[in-house]
Amino acid sequence: MTETSRELVIVGVDSAAFAPLLEILEERKTVQPAQLRLLEEEEGVADPQVFANRSIPVQSLEKFTFAPEQVVIVLKSGEAALAAMAAAEASGAWILDGADNTRGDESVTLVHPLLNMAEIGRAERRVLALPGAGAAMVAEALAPLRDQLQAVEVILNQPVSALGKGAVDAMAAQTARMFNGQEAEIDSAIGHRLAFNHLSSSEALLASGHNLSELALVHDLRRLLGEEIALDASINTASVFHGQLANVRAILKEDADLEQVGALLRNGARLKMSERPSAEEAVGGEETLIGRVRQSLINVRQVNFCAASDNLRRDLAMNCALIVHLLLKNH
């Protein structure tokens, strides 16, 4: 079977990550238009999509027949997505879960294209999962220091797009209403206004005081960096559409040598040093911005720094495209 005879199937055209993924697939010529299949739950709910100057129809997920020569990207969650994944796996296709459908399933291989791509060859099943965008960014930023790490605390400021396209649309509507002097509607699922706000948590809290996304971030980081590193995380939601920023506190096994830490970070793959990283500066880019590297005033073994990246284009779409390229070429 040749690479060009394979098909790439994307489930979830209405996902926030779909547009940047399609853009990257076209830029990198990962597939030809004839190889691309787009699916949504119901036929006719999404308009045809333009890819490489070709119009690609959006087909019905329920009517679609999966096949072993396909690589299936799942960008949406829910019962229909789970049913599609089960059907695709039964057919022998490769599946890449980009929507946390397989969260907690240890038989699914978590893959970061820079950190553990070789795990694909050892996968128990033909089902792979992408780490969450926050975990992907933080793990990549910490990778140059991995051998020195004892404990890490992450405070992630995620954008509204991390909550999905519905949240992006809701914040846009709230913003428009407020600019027109009207009262903004509060999202009943979140319980707070998204526009012009900064949420300590966009989810219900568990008994520990964490939310589910924070525990998922810790879980992904453990799988990517190693179980021996102590980890904790907080996730705030900032009133911005795209671009994430994390404050990272890393406790090293020995007293911090800032010169050495800086050199390791400067040489890290897809990392770029910036004096004062911002989410806005990172949006549209293909690197994680690292800056404000400093020794803690509390602990001589602790290094604090800031990381910022484009959560959709870089940490989801680009990582997804890199994995898909390998699957189409070698698996």
XYZ file of C-alpha atoms in Angstrom:
331
model
C 0.000 0.000 0.000
C 1.457 3.354 -0.997
C 1.238 6.517 1.088
C -0.927 8.212 -1.555
C -3.421 5.317 -1.571
C -4.248 5.914 2.099
C -7.035 8.116 3.394
C -7.122 10.675 6.184
C -10.497 10.927 7.920
C -11.274 13.877 10.220
C -14.223 13.614 12.593
C -15.405 16.963 13.933
C -15.501 19.729 11.342
C -17.166 22.021 13.897
C -14.252 21.689 16.347
C -12.160 24.744 17.272
C -9.063 22.823 16.170
C -10.378 21.885 12.725
C -9.477 25.080 10.807
C -5.833 25.259 11.990
C -5.422 21.516 11.388
C -6.705 21.793 7.812
C -4.391 24.768 7.259
C -1.313 22.869 8.434
C -2.205 19.727 6.469
C -2.406 21.881 3.340
C 0.792 23.834 4.078
C 2.762 20.639 4.627
C 1.090 18.724 1.787
C 0.463 15.871 4.225
C -2.354 14.535 2.030
C -3.863 15.269 -1.360
C -7.517 16.418 -1.626
C -8.546 13.022 -2.997
C -7.261 11.367 0.187
C -9.227 13.572 2.603
C -12.576 12.599 4.142
C -14.472 14.978 6.445
C -17.201 13.763 8.799
C -19.871 15.280 11.032
C -22.691 13.621 12.956
C -25.364 14.621 10.464
C -25.041 15.100 6.722
C -25.653 18.680 5.605
C -24.931 20.344 8.969
C -21.571 21.672 7.724
C -20.705 23.311 4.414
C -18.093 21.783 2.093
C -14.558 22.787 3.061
C -11.880 24.165 0.747
C -8.592 22.232 0.813
C -5.812 22.828 -1.716
C -8.282 24.697 -3.955
C -10.671 21.732 -3.942
C -14.107 21.559 -2.341
C -14.310 18.632 0.100
C -17.838 17.557 1.099
C -18.694 16.865 4.730
C -20.170 13.388 4.989
C -22.430 11.758 7.550
C -20.544 10.059 10.365
C -23.326 7.500 10.801
C -23.248 6.414 7.147
C -19.465 6.334 6.735
C -17.599 3.049 6.363
C -14.181 2.900 7.985
C -11.372 0.845 6.437
C -7.897 -0.423 7.475
C -6.044 1.901 5.079
C -7.361 4.970 6.895
C -5.945 7.212 9.606
C -8.807 8.708 11.611
C -8.442 11.954 13.584
C -11.164 12.553 16.177
C -11.573 16.206 17.179
C -14.887 15.959 19.018
C -16.137 14.122 22.088
C -19.442 12.485 22.931
C -21.302 9.275 22.184
C -21.141 9.638 18.397
C -17.373 10.139 18.526
C -16.914 7.099 20.781
C -19.046 4.983 18.448
C -16.999 6.159 15.470
C -13.752 5.305 17.237
C -15.020 1.817 18.042
C -16.050 1.259 14.420
C -12.744 2.607 13.099
C -10.719 0.406 15.460
C -12.769 -2.658 14.502
C -11.980 -1.948 10.842
C -8.233 -1.901 11.505
C -7.738 1.833 10.955
C -5.348 3.934 13.008
C -7.105 6.402 15.319
C -5.713 9.603 16.807
C -7.846 10.989 19.630
C -7.508 14.759 19.905
C -10.543 15.320 22.139
C -9.877 13.394 25.374
C -12.270 10.565 24.496
C -9.751 8.013 25.781
C -8.814 9.884 28.956
C -7.927 7.388 31.692
C -7.550 4.425 29.321
C -4.015 3.157 29.914
C -4.221 0.817 26.900
C -4.180 3.898 24.644
C -0.716 5.248 23.823
C -0.197 8.948 24.546
C 2.066 10.417 21.856
C 3.948 13.700 21.676
C 5.795 13.960 18.335
C 8.956 15.405 19.878
C 9.108 13.391 23.077
C 8.000 9.801 22.489
C 7.134 9.155 18.836
C 8.802 5.722 19.058
C 5.945 4.600 21.320
C 3.763 4.221 18.213
C 5.739 1.124 17.223
C 5.088 -0.387 20.663
C 1.411 0.563 20.859
C -0.881 -2.090 22.277
C -3.750 -0.926 20.061
C -4.095 1.179 16.917
C -5.511 3.945 19.080
C -3.300 6.901 19.986
C -4.057 10.010 22.017
C -2.687 13.521 21.831
C -1.793 15.164 25.126
C -3.884 18.199 25.990
C -2.519 21.446 24.567
C -1.345 22.636 27.986
C 0.442 19.374 28.739
C 2.022 19.311 25.266
C 3.471 22.801 25.736
C 4.677 22.316 29.310
C 6.205 18.889 28.645
C 8.130 20.272 25.677
C 9.333 23.233 27.736
C 10.484 20.957 30.568
C 12.052 18.285 28.362
C 15.552 19.891 28.344
C 15.517 19.811 32.176
C 13.921 16.392 32.591
C 16.950 14.630 34.097
C 17.283 17.352 36.736
C 13.630 17.601 37.767
C 12.380 16.606 41.209
C 9.020 18.415 41.329
C 7.025 20.742 39.092
C 4.067 23.030 39.712
C 2.230 24.439 36.696
C -0.157 27.381 36.688
C -1.728 27.344 33.232
C -3.700 30.310 31.923
C -5.735 28.732 29.145
C -7.706 30.643 26.498
C -11.425 30.246 25.915
C -10.723 28.168 22.778
C -9.488 25.413 25.112
C -13.142 24.995 26.129
C -14.285 24.445 22.537
C -15.806 26.351 19.649
C -19.053 26.859 21.544
C -17.221 28.784 24.254
C -15.442 30.943 21.650
C -18.796 31.806 20.049
C -20.321 32.512 23.471
C -17.523 34.902 24.454
C -17.766 36.705 21.117
C -21.506 37.197 21.651
C -20.978 38.362 25.240
C -18.315 40.835 24.131
C -20.588 42.293 21.442
C -23.440 42.711 23.922
C -21.238 44.431 26.489
C -19.802 46.825 23.892
C -23.396 47.747 23.071
C -24.211 48.459 26.702
C -26.245 45.277 27.173
C -26.039 42.645 29.891
C -24.006 39.608 28.824
C -25.576 36.201 29.262
C -23.790 33.834 31.636
C -22.940 30.397 30.319
C -24.997 27.994 32.434
C -22.467 25.156 32.078
C -19.575 27.323 33.280
C -21.514 29.501 35.709
C -19.575 32.652 34.885
C -19.272 35.202 32.122
C -16.381 34.478 29.780
C -15.950 37.964 28.309
C -13.769 40.377 30.293
C -13.208 37.863 33.049
C -10.524 35.580 34.475
C -11.803 32.312 35.947
C -10.071 30.359 38.688
C -11.795 27.274 37.245
C -14.159 26.802 34.321
C -15.239 23.396 35.664
C -16.836 21.947 38.771
C -14.374 21.159 41.556
C -13.619 17.669 42.815
C -13.228 16.682 46.468
C -9.505 17.500 46.309
C -10.229 21.059 45.163
C -8.766 20.336 41.720
C -10.880 20.090 38.602
C -10.808 17.232 36.110
C -8.701 19.127 33.550
C -6.025 19.850 36.146
C -5.755 16.165 37.032
C -5.658 15.316 33.314
C -2.787 17.794 32.855
C -0.863 16.138 35.699
C -1.606 12.684 34.278
C -0.377 13.616 30.785
C 2.803 15.192 32.169
C 3.558 12.068 34.200
C 3.213 9.879 31.112
C 5.456 12.187 29.062
C 8.095 13.144 31.654
C 8.143 10.189 34.045
C 6.339 8.978 37.147
C 9.220 9.910 39.455
C 8.597 13.677 39.136
C 6.152 15.138 41.677
C 3.545 17.259 39.888
C 0.735 19.656 40.659
C -1.285 21.953 38.407
C -3.812 24.766 38.408
C -5.712 25.877 35.303
C -7.231 29.343 35.037
C -9.267 30.499 32.056
C -8.326 33.915 30.698
C -10.655 36.082 28.626
C -8.700 35.682 25.379
C -9.723 33.643 22.353
C -6.443 31.882 21.548
C -2.946 31.445 22.972
C -1.954 29.868 26.287
C 0.566 30.947 28.913
C 1.939 28.922 31.821
C 3.975 29.886 34.841
C 6.180 26.913 35.672
C 7.912 26.288 38.996
C 10.516 23.555 38.694
C 12.366 22.167 41.716
C 15.657 20.602 40.681
C 17.608 17.807 42.335
C 20.495 20.206 43.036
C 20.934 23.959 43.513
C 19.850 25.783 40.402
C 22.556 26.970 38.010
C 20.741 29.631 35.976
C 23.402 29.769 33.302
C 23.134 26.033 32.712
C 19.320 26.054 32.856
C 19.205 28.917 30.343
C 21.573 27.115 27.989
C 19.481 23.934 28.106
C 16.273 25.832 27.396
C 17.835 27.814 24.545
C 18.860 24.546 22.885
C 15.472 22.871 23.373
C 13.627 21.722 20.246
C 10.902 24.170 19.109
C 11.685 26.501 22.033
C 12.452 30.184 21.526
C 13.691 32.524 24.230
C 11.717 35.726 24.750
C 12.309 38.352 27.441
C 8.612 38.656 28.331
C 6.561 35.985 26.554
C 2.899 36.679 25.844
C 0.082 34.567 24.452
C -0.572 37.161 21.739
C 3.053 36.971 20.616
C 2.849 33.169 20.432
C -0.367 32.907 18.376
C 0.353 31.887 14.792
C 3.869 30.729 15.635
C 5.403 27.274 15.554
C 7.542 27.575 18.697
C 6.968 27.760 22.430
C 8.207 31.043 23.827
C 10.260 30.717 27.019
C 11.224 33.636 29.239
C 11.488 35.216 32.671
C 13.847 32.436 33.764
C 14.804 33.139 37.367
C 15.759 31.500 40.601
C 13.095 31.358 43.273
C 13.480 33.640 46.284
C 12.128 30.812 48.460
C 14.127 27.769 47.354
C 17.636 27.746 45.838
C 16.788 24.558 43.931
C 13.707 26.102 42.335
C 13.658 27.736 38.903
C 10.646 29.711 37.729
C 9.922 30.517 34.100
C 7.106 31.365 31.725
C 6.010 29.471 28.601
C 3.548 30.630 25.931
C 2.277 28.996 22.740
C -0.570 28.784 20.239
C -2.771 26.139 21.848
C -4.712 25.245 18.685
C -2.279 25.644 15.787
C 0.916 24.519 17.467
C 0.060 22.214 20.361
C -2.865 20.433 18.776
C -2.939 20.870 14.995
C 0.805 20.754 14.343
C 1.429 17.849 16.708
C -1.501 16.029 15.124
C -0.145 16.606 11.601
C 3.308 15.321 12.549
C 1.870 12.094 13.948
C -0.447 11.632 10.955
C 2.482 12.048 8.565
C 4.357 9.229 10.310
C 1.297 6.972 10.385
C 0.600 7.482 6.679
C 4.226 6.930 5.737
C 5.344 4.079 8.003
C 2.336 2.362 9.545
